[in-house]
Amino acid sequence: MRRPPPLWRTEMLLIHCPYCEEQRAEIEFAYAGEAHIARPPDPAALSDEDWTQYLFIRSNPRGRHHERWRHTHGCGRFFNAVRDTATDKFEVTYKAGELRR
Amino acid sequence: MTRFSAFSLFAKALGGHQSWPEQWPDASPKPAYDAIIVGAGGHGLGAAYYLAKKYGITNVAVIEKGWLGGGNTGRNTTIIRSNYLYDESAHLYDHALKLWDGLSQELNYNTMYSKRGVMMLAHNVHDVQSFKRHIHANRLNGVDNEWLTAEQAKEYCPPLSISPDARHPVLGAALQRRGGTARHDSVAWGYARAAAALGVDIIQNCAVTGIRRGADGAVEGVETTRGFIASKRVGVSAAGHSSVIMQMAGLDFPLESYPLQALVSEPVKPVFPCVVMSNTVHAYMSQSDKGELVIGAGTDQYVSYSQRGALHIVEHTLAAICEIFPIFRRMRMLRTWGGIVDVTPDRSPILGKTPVPGLYVNCGWGTGGFKATPGAGDLLAYTMAKDEPHPINAPYNLDRFRTGRLIDEAAAAAVAH
């Protein structure tokens, strides 16, 4: 595999798809928001505060961010990633359903 | 502070303009203030100015991590308009638009507010219907906005291509004549100079690292890289970093921070008389007084604080610009940059009190905060001085994400804000 150029020279993110096992350009992927936000098992039992938390509140950290991506123009599958939001550098990508890294 | 006038300009010219004093002192933090504003952008400096000017609270510090006006105030496309769909939005943005009028005189600083008109192009039946709905809603709220046919749009903005063969034919346009542009830096500088003259300390290179709360939960002050500064009232106006600051006070906010890019061309002679926006193909453009075409691109898809975005976002916008304005196809672009915008789920700001006593917030302006600069500053100052929101910003509370009373401009304003 070709070595990726240094960060300051990249024109877009390069993302490693854990299913295709290839590093591909960002335009093949669709961002799908913060990862590991579990759908409430019993929505009817949720209070307004819990709904706020589930629907609207996001961690939005400056630093390590767990997020979902979908390899739209590749295998089409969702996977999770850890990326530093201050540098945009990916730490790791891993398959959906695997434990939070 | 030397008052700017034709006479002072003439007098200083005799000395070769060598004797102008500094416009505001670079202050060092005092141990305590009556109020602290976090973030020395246009919004924060505006809030400090109005606190001092309207409410007599002059023992105020504005704390800035970097340099004054170096965040989104210096990174936007300087567009001003108020033709928003919902009543709450129309009131909020028109409040700001009214303050833009006369701001240069009030601050004795030329903000270069130019009412050159903001024209939004309709490319399909949905656009036509949606813009006409906007126009009627605006008129009910006393906000000017009018419908132009394609020919009238071409007359108002001659570089526009209205050829029926175009890939995105222009079916008409909505025009807000009071809309326009202003010089972004001079808004921040003008507020800083006027606020400093009233006694406000502007402290740069001083990052907030924590918010100290007392036993009763109320704010006691902020921890900074230059030591603890005490204050019972803290207003946070930190744009893309708002959620980071609010987490220091233990509050989770419904915000996500994205990079938003803009770019300018090489400077050319005056050729583009107004602001044109096309939401459908995502292109908007104006020409600065310096001669550069100022073009706004979109947000990147992912959360980031890096203040840089990907090239394909810029390419996408330029493709749309070339399609709508064929005369600019061989124009060369000079600079591109990114700013970090804090976006709320309903694309409307959060401006008011927080669950922490003494902590106030002005955030969530997303991709369209510059136009609101005087209004946001004024309303944050009101809220901090009275400890209650002004009727205009009362709907923009944090609680709307619990009650469901959203102000859903996300659907109403499409992409370009």
Coordinates of C-alpha atoms in Angstrom, one line a residue:
Chain A
M1 CA 0.0 0.0 0.0
R2 CA 1.2 3.5 -0.9
R3 CA 2.4 5.5 2.2
P4 CA -0.1 8.3 2.9
P5 CA 1.3 11.8 2.5
P6 CA 2.0 13.9 5.6
L7 CA -1.1 15.5 7.1
W8 CA -0.2 19.0 6.0
R9 CA -0.2 17.8 2.4
T10 CA -3.4 15.8 2.3
E11 CA -6.3 17.4 0.5
M12 CA -8.9 15.3 2.2
L13 CA -9.0 12.6 4.9
L14 CA -7.7 9.2 4.1
I15 CA -9.8 6.6 5.8
H16 CA -9.1 2.9 6.5
C17 CA -12.1 0.8 5.9
P18 CA -11.9 -2.2 8.3
Y19 CA -14.1 -4.3 6.0
C20 CA -12.2 -3.6 2.7
E21 CA -8.9 -3.4 4.6
E22 CA -7.9 -0.5 2.4
Q23 CA -7.1 3.2 3.0
R24 CA -9.3 5.2 0.7
A25 CA -10.1 8.9 0.1
E26 CA -12.8 10.6 2.1
I27 CA -15.1 11.2 -0.8
E28 CA -15.9 7.4 -0.8
F29 CA -17.3 7.7 2.7
A30 CA -20.2 9.3 4.4
Y31 CA -19.8 10.6 8.0
A32 CA -22.6 9.3 10.2
G33 CA -22.2 11.1 13.5
E34 CA -21.0 10.2 16.9
A35 CA -20.6 6.4 17.6
H36 CA -21.9 4.3 20.4
I37 CA -25.1 6.1 21.0
A38 CA -27.5 3.3 21.8
R39 CA -31.1 3.5 20.7
P40 CA -33.3 3.4 23.8
P41 CA -34.7 -0.1 24.3
D42 CA -38.0 1.2 25.7
P43 CA -38.7 4.6 24.1
A44 CA -42.1 5.0 25.9
A45 CA -40.4 4.9 29.3
L46 CA -38.0 7.7 28.4
S47 CA -38.2 11.0 30.3
D48 CA -37.9 14.4 28.4
E49 CA -34.4 14.7 29.8
D50 CA -33.4 11.3 28.5
W51 CA -34.8 12.2 25.0
T52 CA -32.8 15.4 25.0
Q53 CA -29.7 13.4 25.8
Y54 CA -30.4 10.8 23.2
L55 CA -31.5 13.0 20.4
F56 CA -29.5 16.2 20.8
I57 CA -26.6 16.1 23.2
R58 CA -23.3 15.1 21.7
S59 CA -19.9 15.0 23.3
N60 CA -18.2 17.2 20.6
P61 CA -14.7 16.8 22.2
R62 CA -11.6 18.6 21.2
G63 CA -9.5 15.5 21.0
R64 CA -10.4 11.8 20.8
H65 CA -13.8 11.4 19.1
H66 CA -15.7 8.1 18.5
E67 CA -17.6 8.4 15.2
R68 CA -19.4 6.3 12.6
W69 CA -18.5 6.3 9.0
R70 CA -20.1 4.5 6.1
H71 CA -18.1 3.3 3.1
T72 CA -20.8 4.5 0.7
H73 CA -18.9 4.1 -2.5
G74 CA -17.2 0.9 -1.5
C75 CA -18.6 -2.0 0.6
G76 CA -21.4 0.2 1.8
R77 CA -21.0 -0.9 5.4
F78 CA -21.0 1.2 8.6
F79 CA -17.9 1.1 10.8
N80 CA -16.6 3.0 13.8
A81 CA -13.5 5.2 14.1
V82 CA -11.5 7.1 16.7
R83 CA -10.2 10.4 15.3
D84 CA -8.5 13.3 17.0
T85 CA -10.7 16.3 16.2
A86 CA -7.8 18.8 16.8
T87 CA -5.5 17.2 14.2
D88 CA -8.0 15.2 12.1
K89 CA -5.7 12.2 12.4
F90 CA -7.4 8.8 12.7
E91 CA -6.2 6.6 15.6
V92 CA -8.0 3.4 14.6
T93 CA -11.1 2.2 12.7
Y94 CA -13.0 -0.9 13.7
K95 CA -16.0 -2.9 12.7
A96 CA -19.5 -2.1 13.9
G97 CA -20.5 -4.1 16.9
E98 CA -16.9 -4.3 18.2
L99 CA -16.2 -2.9 21.7
R100 CA -15.5 0.8 22.0
R101 CA -11.8 1.5 21.7
Chain B
M1 CA -8.9 57.7 22.5
T2 CA -8.5 60.0 19.6
R3 CA -11.9 60.6 18.0
F4 CA -11.7 59.9 14.3
S5 CA -12.9 62.9 12.1
A6 CA -11.9 64.7 9.0
F7 CA -10.1 67.2 11.2
S8 CA -8.1 64.6 13.2
L9 CA -7.2 62.8 9.9
F10 CA -6.0 66.1 8.5
A11 CA -4.1 67.0 11.6
K12 CA -2.3 63.6 11.8
A13 CA -1.6 63.8 8.0
L14 CA 0.5 66.9 8.7
G15 CA 2.7 64.7 10.9
G16 CA 2.8 61.9 8.3
H17 CA 0.4 59.8 10.3
Q18 CA 3.2 58.9 12.8
S19 CA 1.5 60.1 16.0
W20 CA -1.7 57.9 16.1
P21 CA -1.9 56.3 19.5
E22 CA -2.8 52.7 20.0
Q23 CA -6.5 52.1 19.6
W24 CA -6.9 50.1 22.8
P25 CA -4.4 49.0 25.5
D26 CA -3.4 45.3 25.7
A27 CA -4.7 44.7 29.2
S28 CA -3.4 42.3 31.8
P29 CA -6.0 40.5 34.0
K30 CA -7.0 42.1 37.3
P31 CA -8.0 39.7 40.2
A32 CA -11.7 40.4 39.8
Y33 CA -14.3 41.9 37.5
D34 CA -18.0 42.6 37.6
A35 CA -18.5 40.6 34.4
I36 CA -16.3 38.4 32.2
I37 CA -16.9 37.6 28.5
V38 CA -15.1 34.6 27.1
G39 CA -14.2 35.2 23.5
A40 CA -13.0 38.4 21.9
G41 CA -14.8 38.1 18.6
G42 CA -17.4 40.5 17.3
H43 CA -20.1 39.0 19.5
G44 CA -18.1 39.0 22.7
L45 CA -16.6 42.5 22.2
G46 CA -20.1 43.7 21.3
A47 CA -21.5 42.3 24.5
A48 CA -18.8 44.0 26.5
Y49 CA -19.4 47.3 24.7
Y50 CA -23.2 47.2 25.3
L51 CA -22.7 46.1 29.0
A52 CA -20.6 49.3 29.5
K53 CA -22.6 51.6 27.3
K54 CA -26.2 50.7 28.0
Y55 CA -26.0 49.1 31.5
G56 CA -23.1 51.0 33.1
I57 CA -21.2 47.8 33.9
T58 CA -17.7 49.0 32.9
N59 CA -15.6 46.7 35.1
V60 CA -15.6 44.0 32.4
A61 CA -12.9 41.8 31.0
V62 CA -13.0 40.1 27.6
I63 CA -10.8 37.1 27.6
E64 CA -9.4 35.7 24.4
K65 CA -7.4 32.5 23.8
G66 CA -5.7 33.8 20.7
W67 CA -5.9 37.3 19.2
L68 CA -8.8 39.6 18.9
G69 CA -11.1 38.8 16.0
G70 CA -9.0 35.9 15.0
G71 CA -11.7 33.2 15.1
N72 CA -14.9 33.2 13.0
T73 CA -15.0 37.0 13.1
G74 CA -12.0 37.0 10.8
R75 CA -13.0 33.9 8.8
N76 CA -16.6 34.5 7.6
T77 CA -17.9 35.9 4.3
T78 CA -19.2 39.1 5.8
I79 CA -22.8 38.7 4.6
I80 CA -25.6 40.5 6.4
R81 CA -29.3 39.7 6.0
S82 CA -32.4 39.0 8.1
N83 CA -34.9 37.3 5.7
Y84 CA -35.4 34.3 7.9
L85 CA -38.6 32.3 7.8
Y86 CA -39.8 31.9 11.4
D87 CA -41.0 34.8 13.6
E88 CA -38.4 34.3 16.3
S89 CA -35.6 34.3 13.7
A90 CA -37.0 37.3 11.8
H91 CA -37.1 39.3 15.1
L92 CA -33.6 38.2 16.2
Y93 CA -31.8 38.8 12.9
D94 CA -33.7 42.0 12.1
H95 CA -32.8 43.4 15.5
A96 CA -29.2 42.9 14.5
L97 CA -29.8 44.4 11.1
K98 CA -31.3 47.5 12.6
L99 CA -28.2 47.9 14.8
W100 CA -25.9 47.6 11.8
D101 CA -27.6 50.8 10.7
G102 CA -25.7 53.6 12.4
L103 CA -23.1 51.3 13.9
S104 CA -20.2 53.1 12.3
Q105 CA -21.4 56.5 13.7
E106 CA -22.1 55.0 17.1
L107 CA -18.6 53.4 17.4
N108 CA -16.9 56.3 15.5
Y109 CA -15.3 53.5 13.4
N110 CA -16.1 52.7 9.8
T111 CA -17.6 49.2 9.7
M112 CA -18.1 49.6 5.9
Y113 CA -21.7 48.3 6.1
S114 CA -22.9 48.3 2.5
K115 CA -26.5 47.7 1.8
R116 CA -25.9 46.2 -1.6
G117 CA -28.7 43.7 -1.5
V118 CA -28.7 39.9 -0.9
M119 CA -30.3 38.0 -3.8
M120 CA -31.2 34.3 -3.4
L121 CA -31.7 32.5 -6.7
A122 CA -34.5 30.1 -7.3
H123 CA -33.6 27.3 -9.7
N124 CA -36.7 25.0 -9.5
V125 CA -40.4 25.0 -8.6
H126 CA -39.6 24.1 -5.0
D127 CA -37.3 27.1 -4.7
V128 CA -39.9 29.4 -6.2
Q129 CA -42.6 28.3 -3.8
S130 CA -40.2 28.2 -0.8
F131 CA -38.8 31.7 -1.5
K132 CA -42.3 33.2 -2.0
R133 CA -43.3 31.7 1.3
H134 CA -40.2 33.4 2.9
I135 CA -41.1 36.7 1.3
H136 CA -44.7 36.6 2.6
A137 CA -43.5 35.5 6.1
N138 CA -40.9 38.3 6.1
R139 CA -43.4 41.0 5.1
L140 CA -45.7 40.0 7.9
N141 CA -42.7 40.5 10.2
G142 CA -41.8 43.9 8.7
V143 CA -38.7 42.5 7.1
D144 CA -38.1 43.6 3.5
N145 CA -37.8 40.9 0.9
E146 CA -39.2 41.0 -2.6
W147 CA -39.6 38.7 -5.6
L148 CA -37.7 39.3 -8.8
T149 CA -38.2 37.7 -12.1
A150 CA -35.2 36.2 -13.9
E151 CA -34.9 39.3 -16.0
Q152 CA -35.1 41.6 -13.0
A153 CA -32.5 39.5 -11.3
K154 CA -30.2 39.8 -14.3
E155 CA -30.7 43.6 -14.3
Y156 CA -29.8 43.8 -10.6
C157 CA -26.8 41.6 -11.0
P158 CA -25.5 41.7 -14.6
P159 CA -22.8 38.9 -14.3
L160 CA -25.6 36.4 -13.6
S161 CA -26.3 33.9 -16.4
I162 CA -30.1 33.4 -16.8
S163 CA -29.8 31.4 -20.0
P164 CA -32.6 28.8 -20.2
D165 CA -30.0 26.3 -21.4
A166 CA -28.0 26.6 -18.2
R167 CA -27.7 23.5 -16.1
H168 CA -29.3 25.4 -13.2
P169 CA -31.7 27.8 -14.9
V170 CA -32.7 30.9 -12.9
L171 CA -36.5 31.0 -12.5
G172 CA -36.4 34.1 -10.3
A173 CA -34.9 35.4 -7.1
A174 CA -35.7 36.8 -3.7
L175 CA -34.0 40.1 -2.9
Q176 CA -33.5 41.7 0.5
R177 CA -32.3 45.2 -0.4
R178 CA -31.2 46.1 3.2
G179 CA -28.9 43.1 3.2
G180 CA -25.3 43.4 2.2
T181 CA -21.8 43.2 3.6
A182 CA -19.6 44.8 6.2
R183 CA -15.9 44.8 6.9
H184 CA -15.6 41.9 9.4
D185 CA -12.3 43.0 11.1
S186 CA -13.4 46.5 11.6
V187 CA -16.5 45.4 13.4
A188 CA -14.3 43.7 16.0
W189 CA -11.8 46.5 16.1
G190 CA -14.6 49.1 16.4
Y191 CA -16.3 47.4 19.3
A192 CA -12.9 46.8 21.0
R193 CA -11.9 50.4 20.7
A194 CA -15.2 51.7 21.9
A195 CA -15.4 49.2 24.7
A196 CA -11.9 49.9 25.9
A197 CA -12.6 53.6 25.9
L198 CA -15.4 52.9 28.4
G199 CA -13.1 51.0 30.7
V200 CA -13.3 47.4 29.4
D201 CA -10.2 45.3 29.7
I202 CA -9.4 43.2 26.5
I203 CA -7.1 40.4 27.5
Q204 CA -5.6 38.4 24.6
N205 CA -3.4 35.3 24.7
C206 CA -5.3 34.1 27.8
A207 CA -7.1 30.8 27.4
V208 CA -9.8 29.7 29.8
T209 CA -8.9 26.4 31.3
G210 CA -11.7 26.0 33.9
I211 CA -14.8 27.5 35.3
R212 CA -14.9 27.7 39.1
R213 CA -18.2 27.1 40.8
G214 CA -19.0 27.7 44.5
A215 CA -20.8 25.4 46.9
D216 CA -24.2 26.7 45.8
G217 CA -23.3 25.9 42.2
A218 CA -23.0 29.5 41.1
V219 CA -20.1 30.8 39.0
E220 CA -17.2 32.3 41.0
G221 CA -14.8 33.0 38.2
V222 CA -12.6 31.4 35.5
E223 CA -9.3 29.7 35.6
T224 CA -7.0 30.8 32.8
T225 CA -3.5 30.3 31.6
R226 CA -2.8 33.7 33.3
G227 CA -4.3 32.8 36.6
F228 CA -7.7 32.8 38.3
I229 CA -10.0 35.7 37.5
A230 CA -13.0 36.2 39.8
S231 CA -16.4 37.2 38.6
K232 CA -20.0 36.4 39.5
R233 CA -21.1 36.8 35.9
V234 CA -19.5 35.0 33.0
G235 CA -20.7 35.1 29.5
V236 CA -19.4 32.6 27.0
S237 CA -19.2 33.6 23.4
A238 CA -16.7 31.1 22.2
A239 CA -18.1 30.0 18.8
G240 CA -16.7 26.6 17.8
H241 CA -15.2 26.0 21.3
S242 CA -18.4 26.8 23.2
S243 CA -19.2 23.2 24.1
V244 CA -15.6 22.7 25.3
I245 CA -16.0 25.7 27.7
M246 CA -19.5 24.6 28.8
Q247 CA -18.1 21.2 29.7
M248 CA -15.7 23.0 32.1
A249 CA -18.8 24.1 34.0
G250 CA -20.2 20.6 33.8
L251 CA -22.8 21.3 31.2
D252 CA -23.4 19.1 28.0
F253 CA -24.6 21.2 25.1
P254 CA -26.4 20.2 21.9
L255 CA -23.6 21.4 19.7
E256 CA -21.3 19.9 17.1
S257 CA -18.3 21.8 15.7
Y258 CA -17.6 21.6 12.0
P259 CA -15.0 23.2 9.7
L260 CA -16.6 25.7 7.3
Q261 CA -14.5 27.0 4.5
A262 CA -14.4 30.1 2.4
L263 CA -12.1 31.5 -0.2
V264 CA -11.3 34.6 -2.2
S265 CA -10.1 35.3 -5.7
E266 CA -7.4 37.6 -6.9
P267 CA -8.6 41.2 -6.6
V268 CA -10.3 42.6 -9.7
K269 CA -12.1 45.8 -10.6
P270 CA -15.7 46.2 -9.4
V271 CA -17.7 43.7 -11.4
F272 CA -20.1 42.2 -8.9
P273 CA -22.6 44.6 -7.4
C274 CA -24.5 42.6 -4.8
V275 CA -24.5 39.3 -2.8
V276 CA -25.9 36.3 -4.6
M277 CA -26.7 33.1 -3.0
S278 CA -27.9 29.9 -4.5
N279 CA -28.9 27.4 -1.9
T280 CA -29.8 24.6 -4.3
V281 CA -26.4 24.3 -5.9
H282 CA -24.6 25.7 -2.8
A283 CA -22.8 28.7 -4.1
Y284 CA -22.7 32.2 -2.7
M285 CA -20.5 35.1 -3.6
S286 CA -19.9 38.8 -3.2
Q287 CA -17.1 41.2 -4.1
S288 CA -15.2 42.9 -1.3
D289 CA -14.2 46.6 -1.5
K290 CA -10.7 45.4 -2.0
G291 CA -11.9 43.7 -5.2
E292 CA -11.7 40.0 -4.2
L293 CA -14.6 37.8 -5.0
V294 CA -15.5 36.3 -1.6
I295 CA -17.0 32.8 -1.9
G296 CA -18.5 30.7 0.8
A297 CA -18.1 27.0 0.6
G298 CA -19.8 24.3 2.6
T299 CA -19.1 22.6 5.9
D300 CA -17.0 19.4 6.0
Q301 CA -19.1 16.4 7.0
Y302 CA -17.2 15.5 10.2
V303 CA -16.7 17.2 13.6
S304 CA -13.3 18.9 13.8
Y305 CA -11.5 21.8 15.5
S306 CA -8.6 21.9 13.0
Q307 CA -9.7 25.1 11.3
R308 CA -9.0 23.5 7.9
G309 CA -11.2 21.6 5.5
A310 CA -10.9 19.3 2.6
L311 CA -10.3 20.5 -1.0
H312 CA -13.3 18.7 -2.5
I313 CA -15.6 20.9 -0.6
V314 CA -14.1 24.0 -2.2
E315 CA -14.1 22.3 -5.6
H316 CA -17.8 21.5 -5.3
T317 CA -18.6 25.2 -4.6
L318 CA -16.4 26.5 -7.4
A319 CA -18.1 24.1 -9.9
A320 CA -21.4 25.7 -9.0
I321 CA -20.0 29.2 -9.2
C322 CA -18.6 28.5 -12.7
E323 CA -22.0 27.2 -13.8
I324 CA -24.0 30.2 -12.6
F325 CA -21.4 32.9 -13.4
P326 CA -19.6 31.7 -16.6
I327 CA -17.6 35.0 -16.7
F328 CA -15.6 33.9 -13.6
R329 CA -14.5 30.6 -15.1
R330 CA -10.9 31.7 -15.6
M331 CA -10.7 33.6 -12.3
R332 CA -7.9 32.5 -10.1
M333 CA -8.4 31.8 -6.4
L334 CA -6.0 33.4 -4.0
R335 CA -6.6 32.1 -0.5
T336 CA -8.8 29.5 1.2
W337 CA -9.3 29.0 4.9
G338 CA -11.5 27.3 7.5
G339 CA -13.3 28.3 10.6
I340 CA -14.9 26.1 13.2
V341 CA -18.7 26.6 13.5
D342 CA -20.8 25.3 16.3
V343 CA -24.0 23.9 14.9
T344 CA -27.2 23.2 16.9
P345 CA -29.7 20.5 15.9
D346 CA -32.2 23.1 14.7
R347 CA -29.6 25.5 13.2
S348 CA -30.7 28.3 15.5
P349 CA -28.5 29.8 18.2
I350 CA -28.6 29.3 22.0
L351 CA -28.5 32.7 23.6
G352 CA -29.4 33.2 27.2
K353 CA -29.1 31.8 30.7
T354 CA -27.7 28.3 31.5
P355 CA -28.6 26.0 34.4
V356 CA -25.5 27.3 36.2
P357 CA -26.3 30.6 38.0
G358 CA -24.2 33.4 36.8
L359 CA -23.2 31.6 33.6
Y360 CA -24.6 32.9 30.3
V361 CA -24.1 31.7 26.8
N362 CA -24.2 32.9 23.3
C363 CA -23.4 30.0 20.9
G364 CA -24.8 27.8 18.2
W365 CA -24.7 30.4 15.5
G366 CA -23.5 27.7 13.2
T367 CA -22.6 28.9 9.7
G368 CA -24.3 32.3 10.0
G369 CA -23.2 34.3 13.0
F370 CA -21.5 37.3 11.5
K371 CA -24.8 39.0 10.4
A372 CA -26.0 38.9 14.0
T373 CA -22.9 40.4 15.6
P374 CA -24.5 43.6 17.0
G375 CA -27.7 41.9 17.9
A376 CA -26.0 39.0 19.7
G377 CA -23.8 41.4 21.6
D378 CA -26.7 43.6 22.6
L379 CA -28.9 40.7 23.7
L380 CA -26.1 38.9 25.6
A381 CA -25.4 42.2 27.4
Y382 CA -29.1 42.6 28.3
T383 CA -29.3 39.0 29.6
M384 CA -26.2 39.4 31.7
A385 CA -27.2 42.8 33.1
K386 CA -30.7 41.8 34.0
D387 CA -30.2 38.1 34.7
E388 CA -33.1 37.4 32.4
P389 CA -33.4 37.1 28.6
H390 CA -34.8 39.9 26.4
P391 CA -38.1 39.0 24.8
I392 CA -36.2 38.6 21.5
N393 CA -33.8 36.0 22.7
A394 CA -36.1 34.3 25.2
P395 CA -37.1 31.6 22.7
Y396 CA -33.4 30.8 22.1
N397 CA -33.1 29.1 25.4
L398 CA -31.3 25.7 26.1
D399 CA -34.6 24.3 27.4
R400 CA -36.1 24.1 23.9
F401 CA -34.3 20.9 23.3
R402 CA -36.2 19.4 26.2
T403 CA -39.6 20.9 25.5
G404 CA -39.4 20.4 21.8
R405 CA -40.1 24.0 21.0
L406 CA -37.4 24.1 18.3
I407 CA -36.8 27.0 15.9
D408 CA -36.2 24.9 12.9
E409 CA -34.3 27.1 10.5
A410 CA -32.4 23.9 9.4
A411 CA -35.3 23.0 7.2
A412 CA -36.3 26.6 6.4
A413 CA -32.9 28.1 5.4
A414 CA -31.5 25.1 3.6
V415 CA -27.7 25.2 3.5
A416 CA -26.3 28.6 3.1
H417 CA -27.0 30.6 6.2

